[in-house]
Amino acid sequence: MENSLLRIAIQAKGRLNEDSMALLRDIGIKIDESKRKFLAQAPDFPLEVLYLRDDDIPQVVAAGTADLGIVGLNEVAENSTDGTIDGSPLQIIRELGFGQCRISLAVPKAEPCDSPAWFEGKRIATSYPNILRHYLSGIGVNALIEVIAGSVEVAPAAGIADAIFDIVSSGGTLVSNGLKEVEKVFHSQAVLVACGQLPAAKQPLLDELLFRIDSALVSRQKKYLVMNLPQEAIEQAVRIVPAMRSPTIMPLAAQGWYAMHAVIEESQLWEKIRQLKAIGAEGILVLNTDKIIP
Ligand code: PRT
Ligand code: ZN
């Protein structure tokens, strides 16, 4: 029976917890947060959720203590430079589109740093020494890496380092510490990782989970449009909104008017709405799509 239960490790507290739980909810896996413990079983899917610190997730998944994990790509890269951890393979199987950030080199605002050569011989504070070492050796720069567990951004003002290599999202933390971002080295987002040695009996469960995750991820980037169109605008509207196969067009009770339904990429939403308004579309409704099954 043990093999018929998948175990996924997610961050217990912190920046990825909420979005990880939301993704599970989106695919029909509802964990009762009020009864949450270290390990919780989903009531409606053969899945256990293991709550951990993000730093521990890559190793726990590579070792097979959890079959899957949701963690920042930065943690995966820091813990594994060759796709294995302590000899056990770890696979990145999906990019999840949340937790986006970058790891950047930053220096005090007044420093005349205009090329990576500036870092030669400098002290750089970071919590990501492996990613930094890999980057520096790639560009042939020798610097002293000072490993700091937290609050890396205060290191230059404290005289511990000349520069930092840290996670940046909005850039606000750098600005409020008198630093400027000079090199975006590593781009990260939350990823789904899997144990490289998943027992064969669990594969069908993983396939079902991935099918659901893919449907949820696709639908997050789409919007459902409903609008009214005069008959003469239909041909142009179909060209503007080709939809998945082709938009649905239905006659309205009012003579000469039609309703068009279509699914479009969210990134194109406002541009498409402008074009549709220009050809006479009215009463445009924009709805979220819950799941899209291709
Ligand atoms: O307790 P645990 O070890 O699980 O959590 P943690 O404190 O190590 O990690 P947490 O919750 O801070 O971040 C988890 C993951 O979220 C990271 O590994 C990244 O993949 C991702 N992520 C996304 C971020 C950020 N955005 C982020 N802005 N992680 C950290 N930050 C911090 C950064 O360290 C810096 O202090 O936010 C500050 C910069 O933010 P801005 O917006 O001011 O630029
Ligand atoms: Zn952490």
Short mmCIF file of C-alpha atoms and ligand atoms in Angstrom, two decimals:
data_model
loop_
_atom_site.label_atom_id
_atom_site.label_comp_id
_atom_site.label_asym_id
_atom_site.label_seq_id
_atom_site.Cartn_x
_atom_site.Cartn_y
_atom_site.Cartn_z
CA MET A 1 0.00 0.00 0.00
CA GLU A 2 2.89 2.34 0.74
CA ASN A 3 3.69 2.68 -2.94
CA SER A 4 0.23 3.94 -3.82
CA LEU A 5 0.71 7.25 -2.04
CA LEU A 6 2.68 10.14 -3.53
CA ARG A 7 4.49 12.48 -1.17
CA ILE A 8 5.15 16.10 -2.11
CA ALA A 9 7.38 18.44 -0.09
CA ILE A 10 6.43 22.11 -0.03
CA GLN A 11 7.69 25.11 1.91
CA ALA A 12 6.13 25.20 5.39
CA LYS A 13 6.27 28.98 5.77
CA GLY A 14 7.57 31.72 3.56
CA ARG A 15 7.25 33.14 0.11
CA LEU A 16 6.40 29.93 -1.76
CA ASN A 17 3.95 28.41 0.72
CA GLU A 18 0.80 30.23 -0.33
CA ASP A 19 1.27 29.76 -4.09
CA SER A 20 2.21 26.10 -3.61
CA MET A 21 -0.98 25.49 -1.60
CA ALA A 22 -2.99 27.44 -4.20
CA LEU A 23 -1.65 25.22 -6.98
CA LEU A 24 -2.64 22.09 -5.05
CA ARG A 25 -6.10 23.57 -4.44
CA ASP A 26 -6.42 24.41 -8.15
CA ILE A 27 -5.89 20.77 -9.06
CA GLY A 28 -8.50 19.55 -6.61
CA ILE A 29 -6.21 18.75 -3.66
CA LYS A 30 -7.53 20.49 -0.58
CA ILE A 31 -5.53 20.28 2.63
CA ASP A 32 -7.29 21.44 5.79
CA GLU A 33 -4.92 24.25 6.88
CA SER A 34 -6.38 24.37 10.38
CA LYS A 35 -5.30 20.76 11.00
CA ARG A 36 -1.96 21.18 9.30
CA LYS A 37 0.94 19.25 10.77
CA PHE A 38 4.42 18.33 9.58
CA LEU A 39 2.80 15.75 7.29
CA ALA A 40 -0.78 16.00 6.05
CA GLN A 41 -2.75 13.62 3.88
CA ALA A 42 -5.04 14.99 1.16
CA PRO A 43 -8.60 13.74 1.57
CA ASP A 44 -9.36 13.52 -2.14
CA PHE A 45 -6.16 12.32 -3.84
CA PRO A 46 -3.58 9.70 -2.77
CA LEU A 47 -1.09 12.38 -1.79
CA GLU A 48 0.73 13.40 1.38
CA VAL A 49 2.10 16.90 1.85
CA LEU A 50 5.35 17.24 3.78
CA TYR A 51 6.02 20.77 5.08
CA LEU A 52 9.71 21.70 5.15
CA ARG A 53 12.15 24.61 5.01
CA ASP A 54 12.85 25.34 1.36
CA ASP A 55 16.60 24.65 1.79
CA ASP A 56 15.85 21.03 2.67
CA ILE A 57 13.47 20.25 -0.20
CA PRO A 58 15.97 19.43 -3.00
CA GLN A 59 17.83 16.92 -0.85
CA VAL A 60 14.72 15.29 0.60
CA VAL A 61 13.32 14.77 -2.92
CA ALA A 62 16.61 13.53 -4.42
CA ALA A 63 16.90 11.00 -1.58
CA GLY A 64 13.34 9.78 -2.22
CA THR A 65 12.01 10.74 1.23
CA ALA A 66 9.50 12.78 -0.80
CA ASP A 67 8.65 11.88 -4.41
CA LEU A 68 8.06 15.47 -5.47
CA GLY A 69 8.80 18.95 -4.25
CA ILE A 70 7.95 22.56 -4.99
CA VAL A 71 10.97 24.78 -4.50
CA GLY A 72 12.80 27.75 -6.01
CA LEU A 73 15.11 26.92 -8.90
CA ASN A 74 17.75 28.90 -6.95
CA GLU A 75 17.67 26.27 -4.17
CA VAL A 76 17.93 23.45 -6.69
CA ALA A 77 20.90 25.05 -8.43
CA GLU A 78 22.64 25.86 -5.16
CA ASN A 79 22.29 22.30 -3.89
CA SER A 80 23.03 20.50 -7.13
CA THR A 81 25.33 21.64 -9.88
CA ASP A 82 25.18 18.38 -11.88
CA GLY A 83 21.56 17.21 -11.48
CA THR A 84 22.36 15.00 -8.49
CA ILE A 85 22.54 15.49 -4.73
CA ASP A 86 24.83 13.11 -2.82
CA GLY A 87 24.77 10.89 -5.89
CA SER A 88 20.94 10.77 -6.15
CA PRO A 89 19.37 12.29 -9.27
CA LEU A 90 16.90 15.16 -8.96
CA GLN A 91 14.71 16.07 -11.92
CA ILE A 92 13.12 19.43 -12.66
CA ILE A 93 9.84 18.44 -14.27
CA ARG A 94 7.81 21.68 -14.49
CA GLU A 95 8.33 25.42 -14.21
CA LEU A 96 5.43 26.69 -12.14
CA GLY A 97 5.39 30.40 -13.00
CA PHE A 98 5.38 31.83 -9.47
CA GLY A 99 8.14 32.85 -7.02
CA GLN A 100 9.92 34.71 -9.79
CA CYS A 101 13.13 36.44 -8.76
CA ARG A 102 16.75 36.75 -9.79
CA ILE A 103 20.08 36.46 -8.03
CA SER A 104 22.17 39.49 -8.79
CA LEU A 105 25.47 41.08 -7.99
CA ALA A 106 25.00 44.43 -6.26
CA VAL A 107 27.47 47.03 -5.05
CA PRO A 108 27.26 50.27 -3.00
CA LYS A 109 25.64 52.99 -5.11
CA ALA A 110 28.74 55.16 -5.37
CA GLU A 111 31.06 52.40 -6.64
CA PRO A 112 32.20 52.88 -10.25
CA CYS A 113 31.46 49.28 -11.16
CA ASP A 114 30.84 48.96 -14.88
CA SER A 115 32.09 45.49 -15.71
CA PRO A 116 32.48 42.09 -14.02
CA ALA A 117 36.26 42.76 -13.87
CA TRP A 118 35.51 45.16 -10.98
CA PHE A 119 34.88 42.11 -8.78
CA GLU A 120 38.45 40.80 -9.16
CA GLY A 121 39.90 40.43 -5.64
CA LYS A 122 36.72 41.80 -4.00
CA ARG A 123 34.78 40.22 -1.09
CA ILE A 124 31.24 39.20 -2.07
CA ALA A 125 28.69 38.23 0.60
CA THR A 126 26.06 35.65 -0.35
CA SER A 127 23.88 32.74 0.73
CA TYR A 128 24.41 31.18 -2.70
CA PRO A 129 28.17 30.38 -2.82
CA ASN A 130 27.88 27.54 -5.33
CA ILE A 131 25.93 29.51 -7.93
CA LEU A 132 28.30 32.47 -7.43
CA ARG A 133 31.45 30.31 -7.67
CA HIS A 134 30.17 28.74 -10.86
CA TYR A 135 29.42 32.17 -12.36
CA LEU A 136 32.76 33.70 -11.37
CA SER A 137 34.78 30.79 -12.71
CA GLY A 138 32.83 31.04 -16.00
CA ILE A 139 33.92 34.67 -16.46
CA GLY A 140 37.43 34.11 -15.07
CA VAL A 141 37.11 36.42 -12.06
CA ASN A 142 38.70 35.61 -8.70
CA ALA A 143 36.83 36.97 -5.72
CA LEU A 144 36.49 36.06 -2.07
CA ILE A 145 33.11 34.54 -1.30
CA GLU A 146 31.79 35.34 2.21
CA VAL A 147 28.96 32.97 3.08
CA ILE A 148 26.22 34.65 5.14
CA ALA A 149 22.94 32.93 6.05
CA GLY A 150 20.62 35.96 6.16
CA SER A 151 20.46 39.76 5.77
CA VAL A 152 23.15 39.67 3.10
CA GLU A 153 22.16 43.18 2.03
CA VAL A 154 23.70 44.77 5.15
CA ALA A 155 27.15 43.21 4.57
CA PRO A 156 28.74 46.15 2.65
CA ALA A 157 27.57 48.76 5.19
CA ALA A 158 28.81 46.49 8.00
CA GLY A 159 32.24 46.31 6.35
CA ILE A 160 31.99 42.54 5.89
CA ALA A 161 32.04 42.66 2.09
CA ASP A 162 32.53 44.95 -0.90
CA ALA A 163 29.52 43.58 -2.80
CA ILE A 164 26.65 41.16 -2.43
CA PHE A 165 25.16 38.36 -4.50
CA ASP A 166 21.54 38.00 -3.41
CA ILE A 167 17.95 37.48 -4.45
CA VAL A 168 16.26 40.50 -5.96
CA SER A 169 12.60 40.80 -6.72
CA SER A 170 11.30 44.40 -6.75
CA GLY A 171 14.75 45.85 -6.02
CA GLY A 172 13.41 47.70 -2.95
CA THR A 173 15.75 45.98 -0.50
CA LEU A 174 18.80 47.03 -2.53
CA VAL A 175 17.65 50.64 -2.75
CA SER A 176 16.91 50.90 0.95
CA ASN A 177 20.41 49.58 1.70
CA GLY A 178 22.17 52.02 -0.64
CA LEU A 179 23.07 49.32 -3.19
CA LYS A 180 22.69 49.07 -6.96
CA GLU A 181 22.14 45.95 -9.04
CA VAL A 182 24.98 45.57 -11.55
CA GLU A 183 24.60 42.03 -12.94
CA LYS A 184 21.55 39.75 -13.11
CA VAL A 185 23.22 36.35 -12.91
CA PHE A 186 20.53 33.75 -12.29
CA HIS A 187 16.78 33.83 -13.04
CA SER A 188 14.58 31.75 -10.79
CA GLN A 189 10.99 30.69 -10.26
CA ALA A 190 9.28 27.89 -8.37
CA VAL A 191 9.75 24.50 -10.01
CA LEU A 192 8.30 21.06 -9.49
CA VAL A 193 11.10 18.60 -8.80
CA ALA A 194 10.89 14.83 -8.75
CA CYS A 195 12.98 12.05 -7.34
CA GLY A 196 15.04 10.52 -10.15
CA GLN A 197 14.21 7.05 -8.85
CA LEU A 198 10.43 7.20 -8.51
CA PRO A 199 9.03 3.71 -7.83
CA ALA A 200 7.25 2.43 -10.96
CA ALA A 201 4.04 1.85 -9.00
CA LYS A 202 3.77 5.60 -8.36
CA GLN A 203 4.14 6.62 -12.01
CA PRO A 204 0.39 6.54 -12.83
CA LEU A 205 -0.29 8.84 -9.87
CA LEU A 206 2.43 11.22 -11.02
CA ASP A 207 1.00 11.19 -14.57
CA GLU A 208 -2.45 12.10 -13.23
CA LEU A 209 -1.00 14.87 -11.06
CA LEU A 210 0.98 16.31 -13.99
CA PHE A 211 -2.08 16.20 -16.25
CA ARG A 212 -3.95 18.29 -13.69
CA ILE A 213 -1.04 20.66 -13.07
CA ASP A 214 -0.61 21.28 -16.80
CA SER A 215 -4.32 22.08 -17.18
CA ALA A 216 -4.13 24.51 -14.28
CA LEU A 217 -0.92 26.17 -15.50
CA VAL A 218 -2.26 26.63 -19.04
CA SER A 219 -5.51 28.14 -17.79
CA ARG A 220 -3.65 30.67 -15.62
CA GLN A 221 -2.28 32.29 -18.77
CA LYS A 222 -5.63 32.44 -20.56
CA LYS A 223 -8.76 34.55 -20.45
CA TYR A 224 -12.23 33.70 -21.68
CA LEU A 225 -13.80 36.47 -23.77
CA VAL A 226 -17.50 36.89 -24.50
CA MET A 227 -18.73 39.79 -26.64
CA ASN A 228 -21.46 40.97 -28.95
CA LEU A 229 -20.64 41.73 -32.57
CA PRO A 230 -22.53 43.10 -35.55
CA GLN A 231 -22.66 40.56 -38.41
CA GLU A 232 -20.30 42.57 -40.65
CA ALA A 233 -17.53 42.45 -37.99
CA ILE A 234 -17.45 38.65 -37.58
CA GLU A 235 -14.88 37.89 -40.25
CA GLN A 236 -12.41 40.42 -38.85
CA ALA A 237 -13.11 39.30 -35.27
CA VAL A 238 -12.20 35.71 -36.13
CA ARG A 239 -8.89 36.97 -37.50
CA ILE A 240 -8.22 38.99 -34.33
CA VAL A 241 -9.17 36.14 -31.96
CA PRO A 242 -8.40 32.80 -33.59
CA ALA A 243 -9.04 31.07 -30.18
CA MET A 244 -8.16 27.41 -29.50
CA ARG A 245 -9.57 25.91 -32.68
CA SER A 246 -11.92 28.67 -33.74
CA PRO A 247 -14.18 31.00 -31.73
CA THR A 248 -17.81 30.06 -31.00
CA ILE A 249 -20.31 32.37 -32.70
CA MET A 250 -24.02 32.35 -31.81
CA PRO A 251 -26.86 34.54 -33.09
CA LEU A 252 -28.47 36.94 -30.61
CA ALA A 253 -32.22 37.57 -30.44
CA ALA A 254 -31.53 41.02 -31.93
CA GLN A 255 -31.36 40.82 -35.75
CA GLY A 256 -27.86 41.16 -37.24
CA TRP A 257 -26.01 40.65 -33.92
CA TYR A 258 -23.93 37.71 -32.73
CA ALA A 259 -22.17 36.62 -29.54
CA MET A 260 -18.60 35.44 -29.87
CA HIS A 261 -16.84 33.30 -27.22
CA ALA A 262 -13.10 32.76 -27.38
CA VAL A 263 -10.10 31.87 -25.21
CA ILE A 264 -7.02 34.08 -25.59
CA GLU A 265 -3.58 34.55 -24.05
CA GLU A 266 -3.73 36.92 -21.09
CA SER A 267 -0.60 38.68 -22.34
CA GLN A 268 -2.55 39.78 -25.46
CA LEU A 269 -5.75 40.75 -23.65
CA TRP A 270 -5.66 44.54 -23.85
CA GLU A 271 -4.32 44.66 -27.37
CA LYS A 272 -7.09 42.30 -28.57
CA ILE A 273 -9.77 44.26 -26.71
CA ARG A 274 -8.62 47.47 -28.40
CA GLN A 275 -8.81 45.79 -31.82
CA LEU A 276 -12.22 44.25 -31.12
CA LYS A 277 -13.66 47.57 -29.91
CA ALA A 278 -12.37 49.18 -33.10
CA ILE A 279 -14.42 46.81 -35.26
CA GLY A 280 -17.60 47.33 -33.25
CA ALA A 281 -17.52 44.70 -30.47
CA GLU A 282 -19.77 45.59 -27.52
CA GLY A 283 -20.40 44.29 -24.02
CA ILE A 284 -17.04 42.51 -23.79
CA LEU A 285 -16.85 40.17 -20.79
CA VAL A 286 -13.45 38.91 -19.62
CA LEU A 287 -13.56 35.80 -17.46
CA ASN A 288 -10.93 33.66 -15.78
CA THR A 289 -10.61 30.12 -17.05
CA ASP A 290 -10.56 27.51 -14.31
CA LYS A 291 -9.04 24.55 -16.19
CA ILE A 292 -8.18 24.05 -19.83
CA ILE A 293 -8.04 20.48 -21.09
CA PRO A 294 -6.59 20.54 -24.60
O1 PRT B 1 12.18 29.27 6.12
P1 PRT B 1 12.68 28.88 4.77
O2 PRT B 1 14.13 28.47 4.75
O3 PRT B 1 11.75 27.87 4.13
O4 PRT B 1 12.49 30.18 3.86
P2 PRT B 1 13.56 31.27 3.37
O5 PRT B 1 13.48 32.41 4.31
O6 PRT B 1 14.89 30.67 3.07
O7 PRT B 1 12.95 31.64 1.95
P3 PRT B 1 11.84 32.69 1.54
O8 PRT B 1 10.50 32.27 2.01
O9 PRT B 1 12.28 34.09 1.80
O10 PRT B 1 11.92 32.49 -0.05
C1 PRT B 1 11.61 31.27 -0.64
C2 PRT B 1 11.90 31.35 -2.13
O11 PRT B 1 11.12 32.40 -2.70
C3 PRT B 1 13.32 31.72 -2.50
O12 PRT B 1 14.20 30.63 -2.45
C4 PRT B 1 13.14 32.22 -3.93
O13 PRT B 1 13.05 31.14 -4.82
C5 PRT B 1 11.75 32.88 -3.88
N1 PRT B 1 11.75 34.35 -3.83
C6 PRT B 1 11.04 35.15 -4.67
C7 PRT B 1 12.39 35.15 -2.96
C8 PRT B 1 12.07 36.46 -3.29
N2 PRT B 1 11.23 36.43 -4.35
C9 PRT B 1 12.64 37.55 -2.51
N3 PRT B 1 12.35 38.71 -2.82
N4 PRT B 1 13.22 34.88 -1.91
C10 PRT B 1 13.72 35.88 -1.18
N5 PRT B 1 13.48 37.19 -1.44
C11 PRT B 1 14.12 38.16 -0.49
C12 PRT B 1 15.60 38.41 -0.80
O14 PRT B 1 16.40 37.49 -0.09
C13 PRT B 1 15.82 39.84 -0.32
O15 PRT B 1 16.04 39.87 1.08
O16 PRT B 1 13.51 39.42 -0.60
C14 PRT B 1 14.48 40.48 -0.56
C15 PRT B 1 14.53 41.18 -1.89
O17 PRT B 1 13.26 41.50 -2.32
P4 PRT B 1 12.99 42.89 -3.06
O18 PRT B 1 11.56 42.78 -3.53
O19 PRT B 1 13.17 43.99 -2.06
O20 PRT B 1 13.95 42.98 -4.22
ZN ZN B 2 15.45 28.82 3.27
#
